[in-house]
PDB file of C-alpha atoms and ligand atoms in Angstrom:
ATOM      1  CA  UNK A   1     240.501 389.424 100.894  1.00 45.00           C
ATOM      2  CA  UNK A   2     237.141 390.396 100.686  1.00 49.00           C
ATOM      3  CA  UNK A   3     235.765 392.572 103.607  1.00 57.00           C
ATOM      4  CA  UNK A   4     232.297 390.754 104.210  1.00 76.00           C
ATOM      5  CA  UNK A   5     232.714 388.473 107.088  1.00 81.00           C
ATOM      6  CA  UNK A   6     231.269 385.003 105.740  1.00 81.00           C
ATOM      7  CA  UNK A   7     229.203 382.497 107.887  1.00 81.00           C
ATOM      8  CA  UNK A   8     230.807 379.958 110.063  1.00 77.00           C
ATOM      9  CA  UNK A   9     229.345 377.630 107.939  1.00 80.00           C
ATOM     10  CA  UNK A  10     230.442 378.648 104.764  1.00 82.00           C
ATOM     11  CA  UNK A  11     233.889 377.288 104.808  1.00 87.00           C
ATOM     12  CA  UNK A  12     235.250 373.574 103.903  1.00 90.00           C
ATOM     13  CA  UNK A  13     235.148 371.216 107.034  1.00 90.00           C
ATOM     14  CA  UNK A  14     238.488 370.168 106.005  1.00 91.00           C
ATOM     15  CA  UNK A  15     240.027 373.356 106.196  1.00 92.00           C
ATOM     16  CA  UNK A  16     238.721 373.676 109.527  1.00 93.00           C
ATOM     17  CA  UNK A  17     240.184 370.806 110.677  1.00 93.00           C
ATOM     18  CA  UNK A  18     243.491 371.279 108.834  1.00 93.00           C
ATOM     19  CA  UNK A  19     243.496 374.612 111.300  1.00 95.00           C
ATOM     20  CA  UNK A  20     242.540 373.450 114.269  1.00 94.00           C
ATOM     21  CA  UNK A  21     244.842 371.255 114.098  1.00 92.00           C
ATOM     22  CA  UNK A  22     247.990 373.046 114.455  1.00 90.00           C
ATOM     23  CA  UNK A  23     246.694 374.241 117.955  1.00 91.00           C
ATOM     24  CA  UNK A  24     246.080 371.842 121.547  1.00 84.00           C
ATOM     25  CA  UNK A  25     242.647 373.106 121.790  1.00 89.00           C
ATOM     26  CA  UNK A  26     239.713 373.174 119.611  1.00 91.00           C
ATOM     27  CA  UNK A  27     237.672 375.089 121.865  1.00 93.00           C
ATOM     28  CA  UNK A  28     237.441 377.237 125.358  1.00 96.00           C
ATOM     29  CA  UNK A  29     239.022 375.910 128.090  1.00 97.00           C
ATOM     30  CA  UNK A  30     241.657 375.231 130.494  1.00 97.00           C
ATOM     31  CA  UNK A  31     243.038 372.265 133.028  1.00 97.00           C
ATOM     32  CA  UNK A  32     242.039 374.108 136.195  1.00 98.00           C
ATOM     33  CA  UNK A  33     238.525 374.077 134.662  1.00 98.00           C
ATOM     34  CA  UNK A  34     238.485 370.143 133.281  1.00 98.00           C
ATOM     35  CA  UNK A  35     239.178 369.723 137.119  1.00 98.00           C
ATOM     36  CA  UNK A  36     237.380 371.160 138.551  1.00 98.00           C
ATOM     37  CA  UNK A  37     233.942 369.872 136.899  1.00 98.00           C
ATOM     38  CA  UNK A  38     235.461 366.629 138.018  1.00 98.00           C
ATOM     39  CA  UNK A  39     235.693 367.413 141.382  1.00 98.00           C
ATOM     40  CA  UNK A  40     232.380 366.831 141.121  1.00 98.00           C
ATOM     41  CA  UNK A  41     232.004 363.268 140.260  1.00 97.00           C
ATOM     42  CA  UNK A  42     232.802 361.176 142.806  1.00 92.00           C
ATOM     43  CA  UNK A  43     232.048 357.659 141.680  1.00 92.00           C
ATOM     44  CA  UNK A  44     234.836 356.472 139.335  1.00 97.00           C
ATOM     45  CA  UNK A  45     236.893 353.170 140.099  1.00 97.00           C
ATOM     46  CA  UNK A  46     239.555 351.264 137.898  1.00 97.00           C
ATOM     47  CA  UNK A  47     236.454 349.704 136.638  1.00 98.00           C
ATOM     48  CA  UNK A  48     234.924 353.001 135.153  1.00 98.00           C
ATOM     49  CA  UNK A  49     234.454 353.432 131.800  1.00 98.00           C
ATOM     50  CA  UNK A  50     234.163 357.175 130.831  1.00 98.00           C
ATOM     51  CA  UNK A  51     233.737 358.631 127.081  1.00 98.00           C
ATOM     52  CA  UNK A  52     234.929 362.039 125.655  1.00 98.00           C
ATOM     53  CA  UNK A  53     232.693 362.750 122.986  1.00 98.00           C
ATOM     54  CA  UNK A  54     233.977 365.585 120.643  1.00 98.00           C
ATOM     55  CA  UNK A  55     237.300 364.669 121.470  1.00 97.00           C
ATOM     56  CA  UNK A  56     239.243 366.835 119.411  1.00 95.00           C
ATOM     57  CA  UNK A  57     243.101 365.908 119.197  1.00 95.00           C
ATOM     58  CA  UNK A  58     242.488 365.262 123.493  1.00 96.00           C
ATOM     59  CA  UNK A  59     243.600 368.129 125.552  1.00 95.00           C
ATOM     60  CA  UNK A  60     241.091 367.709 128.211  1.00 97.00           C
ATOM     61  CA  UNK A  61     240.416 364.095 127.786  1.00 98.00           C
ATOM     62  CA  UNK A  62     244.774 363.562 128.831  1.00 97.00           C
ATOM     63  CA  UNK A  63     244.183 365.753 131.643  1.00 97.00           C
ATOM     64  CA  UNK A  64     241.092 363.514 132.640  1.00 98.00           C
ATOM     65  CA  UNK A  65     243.143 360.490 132.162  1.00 98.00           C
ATOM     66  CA  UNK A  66     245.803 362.021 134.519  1.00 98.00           C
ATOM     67  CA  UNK A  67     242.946 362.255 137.133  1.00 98.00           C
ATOM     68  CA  UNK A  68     241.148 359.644 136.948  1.00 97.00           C
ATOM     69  CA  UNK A  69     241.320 355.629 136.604  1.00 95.00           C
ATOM     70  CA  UNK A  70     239.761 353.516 134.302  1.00 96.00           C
ATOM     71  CA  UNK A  71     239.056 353.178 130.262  1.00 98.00           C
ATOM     72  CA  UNK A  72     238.649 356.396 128.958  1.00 98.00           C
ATOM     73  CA  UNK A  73     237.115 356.445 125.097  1.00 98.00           C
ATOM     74  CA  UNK A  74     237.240 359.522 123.334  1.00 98.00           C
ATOM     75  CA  UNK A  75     235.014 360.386 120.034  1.00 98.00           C
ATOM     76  CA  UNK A  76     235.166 362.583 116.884  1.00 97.00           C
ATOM     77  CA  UNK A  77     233.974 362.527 113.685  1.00 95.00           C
ATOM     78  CA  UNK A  78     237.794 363.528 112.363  1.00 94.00           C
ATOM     79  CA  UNK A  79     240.234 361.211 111.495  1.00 95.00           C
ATOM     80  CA  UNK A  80     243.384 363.609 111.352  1.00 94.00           C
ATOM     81  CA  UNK A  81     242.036 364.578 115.719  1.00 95.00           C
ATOM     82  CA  UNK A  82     241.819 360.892 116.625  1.00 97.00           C
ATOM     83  CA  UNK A  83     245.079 360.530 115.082  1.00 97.00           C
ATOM     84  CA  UNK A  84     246.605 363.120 117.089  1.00 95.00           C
ATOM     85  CA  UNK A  85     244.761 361.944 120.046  1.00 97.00           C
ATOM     86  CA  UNK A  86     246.016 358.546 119.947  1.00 98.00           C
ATOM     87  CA  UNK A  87     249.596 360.021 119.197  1.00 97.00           C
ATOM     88  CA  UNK A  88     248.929 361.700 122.473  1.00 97.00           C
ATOM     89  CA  UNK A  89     247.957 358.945 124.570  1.00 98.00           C
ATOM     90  CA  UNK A  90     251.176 357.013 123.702  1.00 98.00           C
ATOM     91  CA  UNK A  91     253.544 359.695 124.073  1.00 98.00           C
ATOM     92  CA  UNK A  92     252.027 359.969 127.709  1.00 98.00           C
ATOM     93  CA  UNK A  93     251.612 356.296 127.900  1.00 98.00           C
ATOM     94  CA  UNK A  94     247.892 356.077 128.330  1.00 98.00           C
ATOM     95  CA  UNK A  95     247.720 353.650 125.374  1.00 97.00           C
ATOM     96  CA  UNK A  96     246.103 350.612 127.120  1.00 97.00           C
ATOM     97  CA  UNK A  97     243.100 352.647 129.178  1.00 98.00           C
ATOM     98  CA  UNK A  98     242.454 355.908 126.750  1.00 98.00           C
ATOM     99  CA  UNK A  99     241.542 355.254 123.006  1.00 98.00           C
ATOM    100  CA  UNK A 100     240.740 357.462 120.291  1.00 98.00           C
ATOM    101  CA  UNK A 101     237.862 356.107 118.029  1.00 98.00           C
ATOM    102  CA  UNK A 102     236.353 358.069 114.557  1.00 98.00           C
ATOM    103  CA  UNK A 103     232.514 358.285 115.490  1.00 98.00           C
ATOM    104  CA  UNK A 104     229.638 360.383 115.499  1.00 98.00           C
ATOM    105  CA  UNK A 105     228.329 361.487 118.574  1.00 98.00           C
ATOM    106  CA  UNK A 106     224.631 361.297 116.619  1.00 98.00           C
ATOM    107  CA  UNK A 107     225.561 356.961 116.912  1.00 98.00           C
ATOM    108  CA  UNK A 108     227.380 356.242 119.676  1.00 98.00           C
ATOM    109  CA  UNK A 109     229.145 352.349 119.748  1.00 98.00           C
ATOM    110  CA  UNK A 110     228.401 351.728 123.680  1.00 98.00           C
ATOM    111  CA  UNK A 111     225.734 349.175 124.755  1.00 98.00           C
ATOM    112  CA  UNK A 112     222.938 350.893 127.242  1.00 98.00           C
ATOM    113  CA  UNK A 113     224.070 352.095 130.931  1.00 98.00           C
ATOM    114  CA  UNK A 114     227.629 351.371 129.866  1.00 98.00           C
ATOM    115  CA  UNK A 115     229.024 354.219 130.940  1.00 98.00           C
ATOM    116  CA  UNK A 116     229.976 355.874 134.352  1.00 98.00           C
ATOM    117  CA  UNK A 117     230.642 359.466 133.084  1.00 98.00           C
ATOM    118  CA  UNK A 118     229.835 360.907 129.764  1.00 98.00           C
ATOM    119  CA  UNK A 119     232.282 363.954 129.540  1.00 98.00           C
ATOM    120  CA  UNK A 120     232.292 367.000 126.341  1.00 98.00           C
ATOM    121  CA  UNK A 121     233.543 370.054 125.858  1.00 98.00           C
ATOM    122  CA  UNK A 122     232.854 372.583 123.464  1.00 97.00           C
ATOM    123  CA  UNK A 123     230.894 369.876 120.964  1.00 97.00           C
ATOM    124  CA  UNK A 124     227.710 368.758 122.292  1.00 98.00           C
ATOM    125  CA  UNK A 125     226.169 372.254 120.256  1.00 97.00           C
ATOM    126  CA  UNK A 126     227.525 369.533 117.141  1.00 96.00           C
ATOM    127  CA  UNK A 127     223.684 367.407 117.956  1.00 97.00           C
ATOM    128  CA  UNK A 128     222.184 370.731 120.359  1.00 97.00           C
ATOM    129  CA  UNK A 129     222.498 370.611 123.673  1.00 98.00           C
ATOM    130  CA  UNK A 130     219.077 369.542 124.924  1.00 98.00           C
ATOM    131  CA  UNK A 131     219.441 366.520 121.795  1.00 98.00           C
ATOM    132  CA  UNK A 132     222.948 365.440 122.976  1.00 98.00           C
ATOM    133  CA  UNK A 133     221.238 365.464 126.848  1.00 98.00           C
ATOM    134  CA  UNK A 134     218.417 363.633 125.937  1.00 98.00           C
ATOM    135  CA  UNK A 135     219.916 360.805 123.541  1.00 98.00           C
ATOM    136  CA  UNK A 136     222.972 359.749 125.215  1.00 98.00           C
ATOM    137  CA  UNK A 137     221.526 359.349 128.826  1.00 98.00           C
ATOM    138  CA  UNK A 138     220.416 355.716 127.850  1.00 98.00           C
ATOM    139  CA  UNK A 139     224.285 354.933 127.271  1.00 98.00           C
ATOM    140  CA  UNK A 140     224.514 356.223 131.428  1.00 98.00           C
ATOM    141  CA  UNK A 141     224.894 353.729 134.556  1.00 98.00           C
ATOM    142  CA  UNK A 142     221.929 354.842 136.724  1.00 97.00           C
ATOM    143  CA  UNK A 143     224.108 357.287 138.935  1.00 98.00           C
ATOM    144  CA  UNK A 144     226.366 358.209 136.251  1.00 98.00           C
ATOM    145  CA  UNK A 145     227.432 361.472 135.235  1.00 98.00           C
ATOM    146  CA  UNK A 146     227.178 363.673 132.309  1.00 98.00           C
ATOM    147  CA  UNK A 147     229.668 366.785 132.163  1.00 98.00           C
ATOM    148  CA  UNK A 148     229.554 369.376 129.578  1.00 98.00           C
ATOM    149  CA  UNK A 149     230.073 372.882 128.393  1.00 98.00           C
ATOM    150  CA  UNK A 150     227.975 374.775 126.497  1.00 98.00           C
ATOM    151  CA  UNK A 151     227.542 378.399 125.282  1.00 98.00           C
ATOM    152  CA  UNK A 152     225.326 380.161 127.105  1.00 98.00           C
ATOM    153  CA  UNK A 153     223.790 383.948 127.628  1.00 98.00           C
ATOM    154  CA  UNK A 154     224.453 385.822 130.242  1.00 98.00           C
ATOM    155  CA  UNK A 155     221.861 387.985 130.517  1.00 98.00           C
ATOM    156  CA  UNK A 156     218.337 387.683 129.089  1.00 97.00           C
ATOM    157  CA  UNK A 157     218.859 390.365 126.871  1.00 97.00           C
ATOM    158  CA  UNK A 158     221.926 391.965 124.569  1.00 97.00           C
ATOM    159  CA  UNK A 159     222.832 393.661 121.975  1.00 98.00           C
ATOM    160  CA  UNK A 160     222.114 393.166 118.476  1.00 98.00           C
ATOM    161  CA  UNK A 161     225.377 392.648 116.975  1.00 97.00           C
ATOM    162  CA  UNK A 162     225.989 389.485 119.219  1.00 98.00           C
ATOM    163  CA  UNK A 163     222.632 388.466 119.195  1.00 97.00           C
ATOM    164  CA  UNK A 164     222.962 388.088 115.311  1.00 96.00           C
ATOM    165  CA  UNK A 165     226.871 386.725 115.594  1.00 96.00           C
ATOM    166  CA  UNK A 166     225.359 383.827 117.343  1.00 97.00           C
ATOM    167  CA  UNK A 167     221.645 383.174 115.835  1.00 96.00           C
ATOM    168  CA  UNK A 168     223.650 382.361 112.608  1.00 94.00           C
ATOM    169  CA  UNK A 169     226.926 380.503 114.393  1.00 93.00           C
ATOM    170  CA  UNK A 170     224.668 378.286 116.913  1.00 95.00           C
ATOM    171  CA  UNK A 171     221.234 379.657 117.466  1.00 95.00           C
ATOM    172  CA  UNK A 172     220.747 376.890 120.197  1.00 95.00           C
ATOM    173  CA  UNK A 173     222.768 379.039 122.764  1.00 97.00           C
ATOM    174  CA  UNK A 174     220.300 380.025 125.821  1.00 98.00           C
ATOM    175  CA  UNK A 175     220.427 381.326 129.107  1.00 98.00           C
ATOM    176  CA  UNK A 176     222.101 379.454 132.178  1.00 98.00           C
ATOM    177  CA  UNK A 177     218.310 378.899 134.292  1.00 98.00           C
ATOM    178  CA  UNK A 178     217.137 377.587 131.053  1.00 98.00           C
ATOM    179  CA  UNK A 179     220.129 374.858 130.155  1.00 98.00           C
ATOM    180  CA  UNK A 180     219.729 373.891 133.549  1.00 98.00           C
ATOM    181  CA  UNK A 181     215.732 373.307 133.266  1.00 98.00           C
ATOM    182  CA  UNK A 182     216.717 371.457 130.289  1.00 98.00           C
ATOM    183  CA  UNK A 183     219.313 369.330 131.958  1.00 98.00           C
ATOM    184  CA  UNK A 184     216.608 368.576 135.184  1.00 98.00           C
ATOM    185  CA  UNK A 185     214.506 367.847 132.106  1.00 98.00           C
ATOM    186  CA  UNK A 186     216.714 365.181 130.634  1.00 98.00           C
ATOM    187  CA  UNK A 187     216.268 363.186 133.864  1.00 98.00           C
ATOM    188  CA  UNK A 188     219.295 364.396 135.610  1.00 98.00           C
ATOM    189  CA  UNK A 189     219.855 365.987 139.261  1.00 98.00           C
ATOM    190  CA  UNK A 190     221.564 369.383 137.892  1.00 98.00           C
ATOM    191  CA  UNK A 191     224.851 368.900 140.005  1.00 98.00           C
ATOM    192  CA  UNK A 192     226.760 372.077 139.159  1.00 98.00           C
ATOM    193  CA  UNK A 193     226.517 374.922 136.664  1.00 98.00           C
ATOM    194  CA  UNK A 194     230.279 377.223 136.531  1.00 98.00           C
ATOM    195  CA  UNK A 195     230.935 379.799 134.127  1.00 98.00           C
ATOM    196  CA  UNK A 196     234.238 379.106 132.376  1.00 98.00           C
ATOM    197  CA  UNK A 197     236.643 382.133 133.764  1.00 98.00           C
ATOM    198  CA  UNK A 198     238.074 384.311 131.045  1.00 97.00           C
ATOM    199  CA  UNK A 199     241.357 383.036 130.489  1.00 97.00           C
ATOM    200  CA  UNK A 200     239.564 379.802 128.952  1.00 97.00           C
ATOM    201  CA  UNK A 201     238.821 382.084 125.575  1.00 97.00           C
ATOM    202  CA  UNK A 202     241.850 384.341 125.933  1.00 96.00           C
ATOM    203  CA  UNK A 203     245.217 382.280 127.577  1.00 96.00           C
ATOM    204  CA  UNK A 204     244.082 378.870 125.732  1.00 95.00           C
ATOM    205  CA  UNK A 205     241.920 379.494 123.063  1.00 96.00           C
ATOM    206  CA  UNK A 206     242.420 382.882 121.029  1.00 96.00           C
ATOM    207  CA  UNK A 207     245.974 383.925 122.092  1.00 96.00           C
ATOM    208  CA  UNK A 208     247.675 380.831 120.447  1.00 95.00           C
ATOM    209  CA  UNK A 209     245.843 380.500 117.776  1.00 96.00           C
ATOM    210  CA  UNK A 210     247.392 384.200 116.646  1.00 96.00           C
ATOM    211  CA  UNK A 211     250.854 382.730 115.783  1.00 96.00           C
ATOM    212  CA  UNK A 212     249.010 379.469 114.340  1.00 96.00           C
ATOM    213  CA  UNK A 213     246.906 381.822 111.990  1.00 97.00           C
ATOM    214  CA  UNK A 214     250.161 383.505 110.887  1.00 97.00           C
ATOM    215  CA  UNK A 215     252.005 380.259 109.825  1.00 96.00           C
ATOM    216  CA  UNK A 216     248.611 378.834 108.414  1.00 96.00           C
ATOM    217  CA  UNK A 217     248.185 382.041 106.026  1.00 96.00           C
ATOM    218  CA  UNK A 218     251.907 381.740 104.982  1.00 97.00           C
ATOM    219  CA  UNK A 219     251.557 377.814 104.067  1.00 96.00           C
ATOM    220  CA  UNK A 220     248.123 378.778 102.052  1.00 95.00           C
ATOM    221  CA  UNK A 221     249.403 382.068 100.786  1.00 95.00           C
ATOM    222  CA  UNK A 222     247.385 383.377  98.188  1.00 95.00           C
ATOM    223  CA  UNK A 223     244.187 381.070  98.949  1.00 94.00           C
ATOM    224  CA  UNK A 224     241.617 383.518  99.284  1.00 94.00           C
ATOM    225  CA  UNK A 225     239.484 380.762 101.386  1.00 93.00           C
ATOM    226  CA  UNK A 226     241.513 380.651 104.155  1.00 95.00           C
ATOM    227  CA  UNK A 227     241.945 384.635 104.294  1.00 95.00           C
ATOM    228  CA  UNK A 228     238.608 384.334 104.267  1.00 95.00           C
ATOM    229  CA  UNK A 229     238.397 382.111 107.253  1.00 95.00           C
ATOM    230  CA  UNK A 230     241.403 383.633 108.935  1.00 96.00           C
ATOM    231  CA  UNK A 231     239.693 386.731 109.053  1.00 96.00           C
ATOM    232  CA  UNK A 232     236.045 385.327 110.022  1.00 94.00           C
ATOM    233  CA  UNK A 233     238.259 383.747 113.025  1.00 95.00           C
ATOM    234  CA  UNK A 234     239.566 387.260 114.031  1.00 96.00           C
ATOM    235  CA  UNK A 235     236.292 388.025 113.965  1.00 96.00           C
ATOM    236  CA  UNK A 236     234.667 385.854 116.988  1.00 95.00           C
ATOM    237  CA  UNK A 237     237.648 386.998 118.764  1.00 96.00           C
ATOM    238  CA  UNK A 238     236.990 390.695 118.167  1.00 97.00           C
ATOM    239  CA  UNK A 239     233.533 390.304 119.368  1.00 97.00           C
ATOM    240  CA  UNK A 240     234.611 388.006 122.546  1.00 97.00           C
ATOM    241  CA  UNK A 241     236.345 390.841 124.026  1.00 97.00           C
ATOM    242  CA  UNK A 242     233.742 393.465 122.811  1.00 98.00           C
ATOM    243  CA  UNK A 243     230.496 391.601 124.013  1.00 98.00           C
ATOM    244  CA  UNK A 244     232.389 388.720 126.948  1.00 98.00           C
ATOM    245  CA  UNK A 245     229.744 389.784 129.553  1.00 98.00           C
ATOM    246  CA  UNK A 246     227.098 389.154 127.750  1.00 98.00           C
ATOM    247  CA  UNK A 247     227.550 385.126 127.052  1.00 98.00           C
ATOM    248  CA  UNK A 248     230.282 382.702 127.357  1.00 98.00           C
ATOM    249  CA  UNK A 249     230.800 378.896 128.021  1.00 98.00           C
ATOM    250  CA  UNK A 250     229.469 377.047 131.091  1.00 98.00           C
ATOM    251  CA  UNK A 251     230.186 373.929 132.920  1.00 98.00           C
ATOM    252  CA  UNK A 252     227.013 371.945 133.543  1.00 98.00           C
ATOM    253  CA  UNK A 253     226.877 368.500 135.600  1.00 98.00           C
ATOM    254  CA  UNK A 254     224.522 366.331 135.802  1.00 98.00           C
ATOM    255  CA  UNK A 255     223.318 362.877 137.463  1.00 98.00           C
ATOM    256  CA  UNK A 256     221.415 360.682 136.183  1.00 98.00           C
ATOM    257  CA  UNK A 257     218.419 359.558 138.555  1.00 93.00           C
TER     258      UNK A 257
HETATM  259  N1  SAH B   1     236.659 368.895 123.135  1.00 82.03           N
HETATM  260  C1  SAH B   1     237.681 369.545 122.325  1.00 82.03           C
HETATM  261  C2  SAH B   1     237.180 369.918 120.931  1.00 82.03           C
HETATM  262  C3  SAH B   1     236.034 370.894 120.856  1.00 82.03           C
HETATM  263  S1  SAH B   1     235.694 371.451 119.202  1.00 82.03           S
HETATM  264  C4  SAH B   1     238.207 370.760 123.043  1.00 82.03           C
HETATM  265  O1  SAH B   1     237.559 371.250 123.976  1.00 82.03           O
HETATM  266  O2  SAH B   1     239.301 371.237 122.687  1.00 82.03           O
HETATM  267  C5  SAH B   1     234.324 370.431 118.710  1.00 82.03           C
HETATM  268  C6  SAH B   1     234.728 369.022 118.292  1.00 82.03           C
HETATM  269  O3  SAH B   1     233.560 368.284 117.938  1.00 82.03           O
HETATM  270  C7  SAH B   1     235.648 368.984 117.072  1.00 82.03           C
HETATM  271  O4  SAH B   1     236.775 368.208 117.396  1.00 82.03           O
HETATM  272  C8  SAH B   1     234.789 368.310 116.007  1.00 82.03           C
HETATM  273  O5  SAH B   1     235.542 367.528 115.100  1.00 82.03           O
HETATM  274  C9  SAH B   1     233.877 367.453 116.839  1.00 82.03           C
HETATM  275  N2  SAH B   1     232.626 367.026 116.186  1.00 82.03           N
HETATM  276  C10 SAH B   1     231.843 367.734 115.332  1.00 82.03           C
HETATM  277  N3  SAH B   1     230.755 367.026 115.002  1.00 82.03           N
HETATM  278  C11 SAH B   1     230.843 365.811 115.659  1.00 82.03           C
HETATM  279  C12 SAH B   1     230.028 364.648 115.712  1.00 82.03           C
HETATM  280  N4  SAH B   1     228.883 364.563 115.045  1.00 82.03           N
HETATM  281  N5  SAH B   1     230.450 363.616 116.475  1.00 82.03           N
HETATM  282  C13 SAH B   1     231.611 363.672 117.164  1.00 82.03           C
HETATM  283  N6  SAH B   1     232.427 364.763 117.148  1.00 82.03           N
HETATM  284  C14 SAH B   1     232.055 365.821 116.407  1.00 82.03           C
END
């Protein structure tokens, strides 16, 4: 294994997704937090029609079907998550209202104020957050809602290390009073903002993938790729817990006026 910890971006998208996976989430976050950003939307019938963009294999978008009614249409460009997601939905019976489609969220395959509620987690940095705000509002109800999380600074200045972890990783994070400015921006009435607590990195993000990265280094043993991306993963997580107060992931809600 070499010692230099490559880019995110350096690696093959298909071993990424070959990781990820082998775990339920793709990204920070929890069930207390999926509801509560939904305690904040208050407008959703059996006629709704809500879309989970980023999708992944559909931890949070099961927990939103639990919670809510209607047709619930999640999104990702991978075959192998919408594959799993699906799988999901039937094994919890969701089948007929919750369907996994292979997309882009850059060309979206919903007809103009279509939607009542435009939920993502951990992907909209995948287009930039002020893009994704901007270019899928048209695909909003007037009234709908837009729900997402986002990286975000803490403070308005840190330390170098972290600065330079993420100016390479996703140099669109920015402070909270900014994302929000941006959201008002986008022509919606910024509902909530919540920081994501902790345990959203730690509990359900980093602390299962540790036996995942174990079986995923035996079944590639020898590949000096995925040491390579085994070890740039151990990486973030080092830094999460060495630089967690200066940035994380926030909740941000939105409606559209
Ligand atoms: N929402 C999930 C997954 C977050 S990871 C969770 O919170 O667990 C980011 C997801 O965005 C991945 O599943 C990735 O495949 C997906 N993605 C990346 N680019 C995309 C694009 N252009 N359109 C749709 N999904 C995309």
């Amino acid at each position: 294994m070499s010692n230099e910890i490559k880019s995110i971006h350096e690696f093959d998208v298909n071993l990424i997704c070959e990781y990820y996976s082998s775990v339920e989430r793709q990204g920070p976050g929890s069930t207390e937090v999926t509801l509560k950003a939904l305690s904040f939307i208050d407008t959703l019938s059996e006629e709704s029609h809500i879309t989970d963009l980023g999708c992944g294999t559909g931890g949070q978008t099961m927990v939103l079907a639990q919670h809510t009614p209607g047709k619930i249409t999640g999104i990702d460009v991978f075959p192998t998550f919408i594959d799993l997601f699906n799988s999901n939905a039937e094994k919890l019976n969701f089948q007929q209202r919750v369907k996994g489609m292979v997309g882009s969220m850059d060309d979206l395959p919903f007809q103009d104020e279509e939607l009542d509620l435009i939920w993502s987690e951990g992907a909209i940095y995948n287009i930039g957050f002020e893009r994704g705000l901007r270019e899928w509002r048209r695909y909003l109800k007037p009234g709908g809602y837009i729900a997402v999380s986002e990286a975000s600074w803490f403070t308005d200045e840190r330390p170098a290390e972290i600065e330079k972890f993420w100016m390479d990783a996703y140099p669109g994070i920015d402070t909270i009073p900014n994302q929000v400015k941006q959201l008002q921006k986008a022509g919606y009435i910024p509902v909530a903002a919540f920081i994501l607590p902790e345990n959203c990195w730690t509990e359900h993000f980093y602390v299962p993938q540790v036996p995942a990265q174990e079986v995923f280094l035996k079944e590639h043993a020898g590949n000096e790729a995925v040491e390579d991306f085994i070890a740039n993963l151990r990486h973030e997580s080092q830094l999460y817990d060495k630089y967690k107060a200066f940035y994380g992931y926030v909740f941000y809600i939105g409606k559209k006026i």
